[in-house]
Coordinates of C-alpha atoms in Angstrom, one line a residue:
Chain W
X10 CA -4.7 26.7 58.4
X11 CA -6.0 29.6 60.2
X12 CA -5.9 31.5 57.0
X13 CA -8.1 28.8 55.3
X14 CA -10.5 28.8 58.2
X15 CA -10.9 32.5 58.0
X16 CA -11.9 32.2 54.3
X17 CA -14.4 29.5 55.0
X18 CA -15.9 31.6 57.6
X19 CA -16.4 34.4 55.2
X20 CA -17.8 31.8 52.9
X21 CA -16.2 33.2 49.8
X22 CA -17.0 31.0 46.8
X23 CA -14.0 28.8 46.0
X24 CA -13.7 26.9 42.8
X25 CA -14.0 23.2 43.5
X26 CA -10.9 21.3 42.5
X27 CA -12.3 17.9 43.4
X28 CA -13.2 17.1 39.7
X29 CA -9.7 17.9 38.6
X30 CA -8.5 14.2 38.9
X31 CA -11.5 13.2 36.8
X32 CA -10.6 15.7 34.1
X33 CA -6.9 14.5 34.2
X34 CA -8.1 11.0 34.0
X35 CA -10.2 11.6 30.9
X36 CA -7.1 13.2 29.2
X37 CA -5.1 10.3 30.4
X38 CA -7.4 7.7 28.9
X39 CA -7.4 9.7 25.7
X40 CA -3.7 9.5 25.3
X41 CA -3.5 5.9 26.4
X42 CA -5.8 4.9 23.7
X43 CA -4.2 7.1 21.1
X44 CA -0.7 6.1 22.0
X45 CA 1.2 3.8 19.7
X46 CA 4.5 2.7 21.4
X47 CA 7.5 2.9 19.2
X48 CA 8.4 -0.6 18.7
X49 CA 12.0 -1.7 19.0
X50 CA 15.1 0.2 18.3
X51 CA 15.7 2.2 15.3
X52 CA 19.2 1.3 14.0
X53 CA 19.3 3.5 10.9
X54 CA 19.0 7.2 10.4
X55 CA 15.7 8.0 8.4
X56 CA 14.5 11.4 7.3
X57 CA 11.7 10.6 4.9
X58 CA 11.3 12.9 2.0
X59 CA 8.5 15.4 1.4
X60 CA 5.6 14.9 -0.9
X61 CA 2.0 16.2 -1.5
X62 CA -0.1 13.3 -2.9
X63 CA -0.3 11.4 0.4
X64 CA -2.5 8.8 1.6
X65 CA -3.1 7.8 5.3
X66 CA -2.2 4.3 6.4
X67 CA -5.3 3.5 8.4
X68 CA -4.8 0.1 10.1
X69 CA -1.6 -0.1 11.9
X70 CA -1.9 -3.8 12.4
X71 CA -1.9 -4.3 8.6
X72 CA 1.2 -2.3 8.1
X73 CA 4.8 -3.7 8.3
X74 CA 7.7 -1.3 8.0
X75 CA 11.1 -1.6 6.2
X76 CA 13.7 1.0 7.2
X77 CA 16.3 2.1 4.7
X78 CA 19.1 4.4 5.7
X79 CA 22.6 4.9 7.0
X80 CA 23.4 3.0 10.2
X81 CA 23.3 5.3 13.3
X82 CA 26.6 6.5 14.8
X83 CA 26.7 3.6 17.3
X84 CA 26.8 1.0 14.6
X85 CA 28.9 2.8 12.0
X86 CA 32.1 1.1 13.3
X87 CA 30.8 -2.3 12.7
X88 CA 28.5 -1.7 9.6
X89 CA 30.0 1.3 8.0
X90 CA 28.1 4.2 6.5
X91 CA 26.6 2.6 3.4
X92 CA 22.8 2.5 3.5
X93 CA 21.3 -0.6 5.1
X94 CA 17.9 -2.2 5.4
X95 CA 16.5 -2.8 8.9
X96 CA 13.8 -5.3 9.3
X97 CA 12.2 -5.6 12.8
X98 CA 15.3 -4.8 14.8
X99 CA 18.0 -6.5 12.7
X100 CA 20.1 -5.4 9.8
X101 CA 19.4 -7.5 6.7
X102 CA 22.3 -9.2 5.0
X103 CA 20.4 -11.4 2.6
X104 CA 17.5 -9.2 1.4
X105 CA 15.3 -11.6 -0.6
X106 CA 15.2 -14.3 2.1
X107 CA 15.0 -11.9 5.0
X108 CA 12.1 -10.0 3.6
X109 CA 10.2 -13.1 2.7
X110 CA 10.7 -14.3 6.3
X111 CA 9.8 -10.9 7.8
X112 CA 6.6 -10.9 5.7
X113 CA 5.7 -14.4 6.8
X114 CA 6.2 -13.5 10.4
X115 CA 4.0 -10.5 10.1
X116 CA 1.3 -12.5 8.4
X117 CA 1.1 -14.8 11.4
X118 CA -0.2 -11.9 13.5
X119 CA -2.9 -10.9 11.0
X120 CA -6.3 -12.5 10.3
X121 CA -6.1 -14.7 7.3
X122 CA -8.9 -12.9 5.5
X123 CA -7.0 -9.6 5.7
X124 CA -3.8 -10.9 4.3
X125 CA -4.6 -9.3 0.9
X126 CA -4.7 -5.9 2.5
X127 CA -1.3 -5.9 4.1
X128 CA 0.7 -2.9 3.2
X129 CA 4.5 -2.6 3.4
X130 CA 5.7 0.8 4.5
X131 CA 9.1 1.7 3.0
X132 CA 10.6 4.3 5.3
X133 CA 13.7 5.3 3.3
X134 CA 15.9 8.2 4.0
X135 CA 15.8 10.9 1.2
X136 CA 19.6 10.7 0.7
X137 CA 19.9 7.0 -0.1
X138 CA 20.3 5.9 -3.7
X139 CA 17.6 4.0 -5.6
X140 CA 19.9 0.9 -5.8
X141 CA 19.1 -0.3 -2.4
X142 CA 15.4 0.8 -2.7
X143 CA 15.1 -1.1 -5.9
X144 CA 16.5 -4.2 -4.3
X145 CA 13.9 -3.9 -1.6
X146 CA 11.2 -3.5 -4.2
X147 CA 12.4 -6.5 -6.1
X148 CA 12.6 -8.6 -2.9
X149 CA 8.9 -7.5 -2.1
X150 CA 7.8 -8.4 -5.5
X151 CA 9.4 -11.9 -5.3
X152 CA 7.6 -12.3 -2.0
X153 CA 4.3 -11.3 -3.7
X154 CA 3.9 -8.3 -1.5
X155 CA 2.7 -5.7 -4.0
X156 CA 1.1 -3.1 -1.9
X157 CA 3.8 -0.7 -0.9
X158 CA 3.7 2.8 0.6
X159 CA 6.6 5.1 0.3
X160 CA 6.5 6.9 3.5
X161 CA 6.8 10.7 3.2
X162 CA 5.9 13.8 5.2
X163 CA 3.5 16.5 4.0
X164 CA 5.2 19.4 2.1
X165 CA 3.2 22.3 3.6
X166 CA 4.5 24.9 1.3
X167 CA 3.7 23.1 -1.9
X168 CA 0.3 21.9 -0.5
X169 CA -0.7 25.5 0.0
X170 CA 0.3 26.5 -3.5
X171 CA -2.2 24.1 -5.0
Chain B
X27 CA -22.5 12.1 62.8
X28 CA -20.5 14.4 60.5
X29 CA -17.3 13.7 62.4
X30 CA -17.7 9.9 62.2
X31 CA -18.0 10.0 58.5
X32 CA -14.9 12.0 58.1
X33 CA -12.4 9.7 59.8
X34 CA -12.3 6.6 57.4
X35 CA -12.0 8.6 54.1
X36 CA -8.8 8.0 52.1
X37 CA -7.1 11.2 51.1
X38 CA -7.6 11.5 47.3
X39 CA -5.8 14.7 46.9
X40 CA -2.7 13.1 45.4
X41 CA -4.8 11.3 42.9
X42 CA -4.5 14.2 40.6
X43 CA -0.7 14.1 40.8
X44 CA -0.5 10.4 40.0
X45 CA -2.8 10.9 37.1
X46 CA -0.7 13.9 35.9
X47 CA 2.4 11.8 36.0
X48 CA 0.8 9.1 33.9
X49 CA -0.6 11.7 31.5
X50 CA 2.7 13.3 31.0
X51 CA 4.2 9.9 30.3
X52 CA 1.7 9.2 27.6
X53 CA 1.9 12.7 26.2
X54 CA 5.6 12.1 25.7
X55 CA 5.4 8.7 24.1
X56 CA 2.4 9.5 21.9
X57 CA 2.7 9.9 18.1
X58 CA -0.7 11.1 17.1
X59 CA -0.1 11.7 13.4
X60 CA -0.8 8.5 11.4
X61 CA 1.8 7.3 8.9
X62 CA 1.4 8.9 5.6
X63 CA 2.9 8.2 2.2
X64 CA 2.5 7.5 -1.4
X65 CA 0.8 4.2 -2.0
X66 CA 1.9 2.3 -5.0
X67 CA 1.2 -1.2 -6.4
X68 CA 4.2 -3.0 -7.6
X69 CA 4.0 -5.3 -10.7
X70 CA 4.1 -9.1 -9.9
X71 CA 7.5 -10.7 -10.2
X72 CA 8.3 -13.0 -13.0
X73 CA 11.5 -14.8 -13.8
X74 CA 11.1 -14.4 -17.6
X75 CA 11.5 -10.8 -19.0
X76 CA 8.2 -9.4 -20.1
X77 CA 7.5 -9.4 -23.9
X78 CA 8.4 -6.2 -25.5
X79 CA 5.3 -4.4 -26.7
X80 CA 5.5 -2.2 -29.7
X81 CA 3.8 1.1 -28.7
X82 CA 2.9 4.1 -30.7
X83 CA 5.5 6.6 -29.6
X84 CA 3.0 9.5 -29.2
X85 CA 1.3 7.4 -26.4
X86 CA 4.5 7.1 -24.3
X87 CA 5.5 9.8 -22.0
X88 CA 9.0 8.7 -21.0
X89 CA 10.6 10.2 -17.9
X90 CA 14.2 9.4 -17.1
X91 CA 16.0 10.4 -13.9
X92 CA 19.8 10.0 -14.0
X93 CA 22.4 9.5 -11.3
X94 CA 22.8 13.3 -10.7
X95 CA 18.9 13.6 -10.3
X96 CA 18.5 15.4 -13.7
X97 CA 15.4 14.8 -15.7
X98 CA 14.9 13.8 -19.2
X99 CA 11.3 13.9 -20.5
X100 CA 10.6 12.6 -23.9
X101 CA 14.3 12.8 -24.9
X102 CA 14.8 16.4 -23.7
X103 CA 16.1 17.8 -20.4
X104 CA 13.2 19.1 -18.3
X105 CA 12.4 21.0 -15.3
X106 CA 10.6 19.2 -12.3
X107 CA 8.3 22.1 -11.8
X108 CA 6.8 21.7 -15.3
X109 CA 6.4 17.9 -15.1
X110 CA 3.0 17.9 -13.7
X111 CA 1.5 20.3 -16.3
X112 CA 3.3 18.5 -19.1
X113 CA 2.0 15.2 -18.0
X114 CA -1.5 16.5 -17.7
X115 CA -1.4 17.9 -21.1
X116 CA 0.1 14.7 -22.5
X117 CA -2.6 12.5 -21.0
X118 CA -5.7 14.6 -21.9
X119 CA -4.3 16.2 -25.1
X120 CA -7.0 19.0 -25.1
X121 CA -5.7 20.5 -28.4
X122 CA -5.6 17.2 -30.2
X123 CA -1.9 17.4 -31.0
X124 CA -0.3 14.7 -33.0
X125 CA 2.6 14.2 -30.6
X126 CA 0.6 13.6 -27.4
X127 CA -1.6 10.7 -26.4
X128 CA -4.5 9.7 -28.7
X129 CA -6.8 9.3 -25.8
X130 CA -6.4 9.1 -22.0
X131 CA -6.9 5.3 -21.9
X132 CA -4.0 4.6 -24.2
X133 CA -1.6 7.0 -22.4
X134 CA 1.3 5.4 -20.8
X135 CA 3.8 7.0 -18.5
X136 CA 7.1 5.3 -18.4
X137 CA 9.5 6.0 -15.6
X138 CA 13.1 4.9 -15.4
X139 CA 15.8 5.8 -12.9
X140 CA 19.4 4.9 -12.3
X141 CA 20.5 2.9 -9.2
X142 CA 22.4 6.1 -8.3
X143 CA 19.4 8.3 -8.3
X144 CA 18.6 9.7 -4.9
X145 CA 15.5 8.4 -3.4
X146 CA 14.3 12.0 -2.6
X147 CA 14.5 12.9 -6.4
X148 CA 12.7 9.8 -7.4
X149 CA 9.9 10.3 -5.0
X150 CA 9.6 13.8 -6.1
X151 CA 9.2 12.8 -9.7
X152 CA 6.8 10.0 -8.8
X153 CA 4.8 12.5 -6.7
X154 CA 4.4 14.9 -9.6
X155 CA 3.2 12.2 -11.9
X156 CA 0.8 11.0 -9.3
X157 CA -0.3 14.6 -8.8
X158 CA -1.0 14.9 -12.5
X159 CA -3.5 12.0 -12.4
X160 CA -5.0 13.1 -9.1
X161 CA -5.7 16.6 -10.5
X162 CA -7.1 15.1 -13.7
X163 CA -9.4 12.8 -11.6
X164 CA -10.4 15.8 -9.5
X165 CA -11.4 17.8 -12.7
X166 CA -13.2 14.9 -14.2
X167 CA -15.2 14.3 -11.0
X168 CA -16.0 18.0 -10.8
X169 CA -17.3 17.9 -14.3
X170 CA -19.2 14.6 -14.0
X171 CA -20.5 14.8 -10.5
X172 CA -19.9 18.3 -9.2
X173 CA -17.8 17.4 -6.4
X174 CA -14.1 16.6 -5.7
X175 CA -12.6 13.2 -6.2
X176 CA -12.6 11.6 -2.8
X177 CA -14.0 8.9 -0.6
X178 CA -17.5 10.5 -0.5
X179 CA -17.8 9.9 -4.1
X180 CA -18.2 6.2 -3.6
X181 CA -16.4 3.3 -5.1
X182 CA -18.5 2.9 -8.3
X183 CA -18.1 6.6 -9.3
X184 CA -14.4 6.4 -8.5
X185 CA -14.0 3.4 -10.7
X186 CA -15.9 5.1 -13.5
X187 CA -13.5 8.0 -13.4
X188 CA -10.5 5.6 -13.2
X189 CA -11.8 3.8 -16.3
X190 CA -11.9 6.9 -18.2
X191 CA -8.5 8.0 -17.1
X192 CA -6.5 4.9 -16.0
X193 CA -3.4 5.4 -14.0
X194 CA -0.7 3.6 -16.0
X195 CA 2.9 4.2 -14.8
X196 CA 5.3 1.6 -15.9
X197 CA 8.6 1.5 -14.3
X198 CA 11.6 0.0 -16.1
X199 CA 14.5 -1.8 -14.5
X200 CA 16.9 0.9 -13.4
X201 CA 20.1 1.4 -15.2
X202 CA 23.4 1.1 -13.2
X203 CA 25.7 3.9 -14.1
X204 CA 26.1 5.9 -10.9
X205 CA 25.7 3.7 -7.8
X206 CA 28.4 4.4 -5.3

């Protein structure tokens, strides 16, 4: 304390830290607004493939996501290692019916005027075979959900080449 | 006077620490990058199989991907790296060759895969075909309006370009030879 008093006595200019909380709060609010909480538990391993012709999914509320991949380690004893489809937080056993129900449940949360703009994002692992992806596509077509987005990460090396 | 004012003040020095803690929590849970992907429009479902259409063979650019992720383009094995250029040449047919599309509006790209094809390979092929159209749209946009194809072009102009070079990609029901 004596040390501090000495300084003050000399009146050396100190940087004011009183606005530090305000700065931190601003950052905090920024991140609070930007944050999207990861919803539910991911039960399948998904590493989406790379691509270059990507489009952004703008409105998060209009997007529902179907995960396709191998079950994670914890569930492999029960469900094996074959690729499975995850809707919400459940594995789907009867794809056609489950997807129709899943889409209806999502529609309830969306304004009716915007129903036509709903996009289904297929997050499928690069290593799964097209069989299961085709089944998902067929189920979506049967449920009249035709706007689909194949989720992918940008391929930076190829992007630069162009 | 000065002393009296000092006494009832709450110490706000730890405010920064509290805010920091919250900040770090949100920093960790944040995923800023929006979801990205290739947007496609699926054909509507119908129980009856579609009528078979007779098409002039020169207007069809068939791409097959088999269960070992190999490519067959117009009946011949092909390399993925040349797919984009070949598709572009097929659609525009700048030299007026008799084995390529008569005009961009009648060009059809037909994509077929096996149930055993890896999703990664399928998406790579789809990406190249989409890229071919995106590049053609871009070139057309540069030629007509002098700016790249994008949202600043406006819907009307975009539609005008798409009318000239429509994106026609027909996907056949996959074969089932190699699903494990």
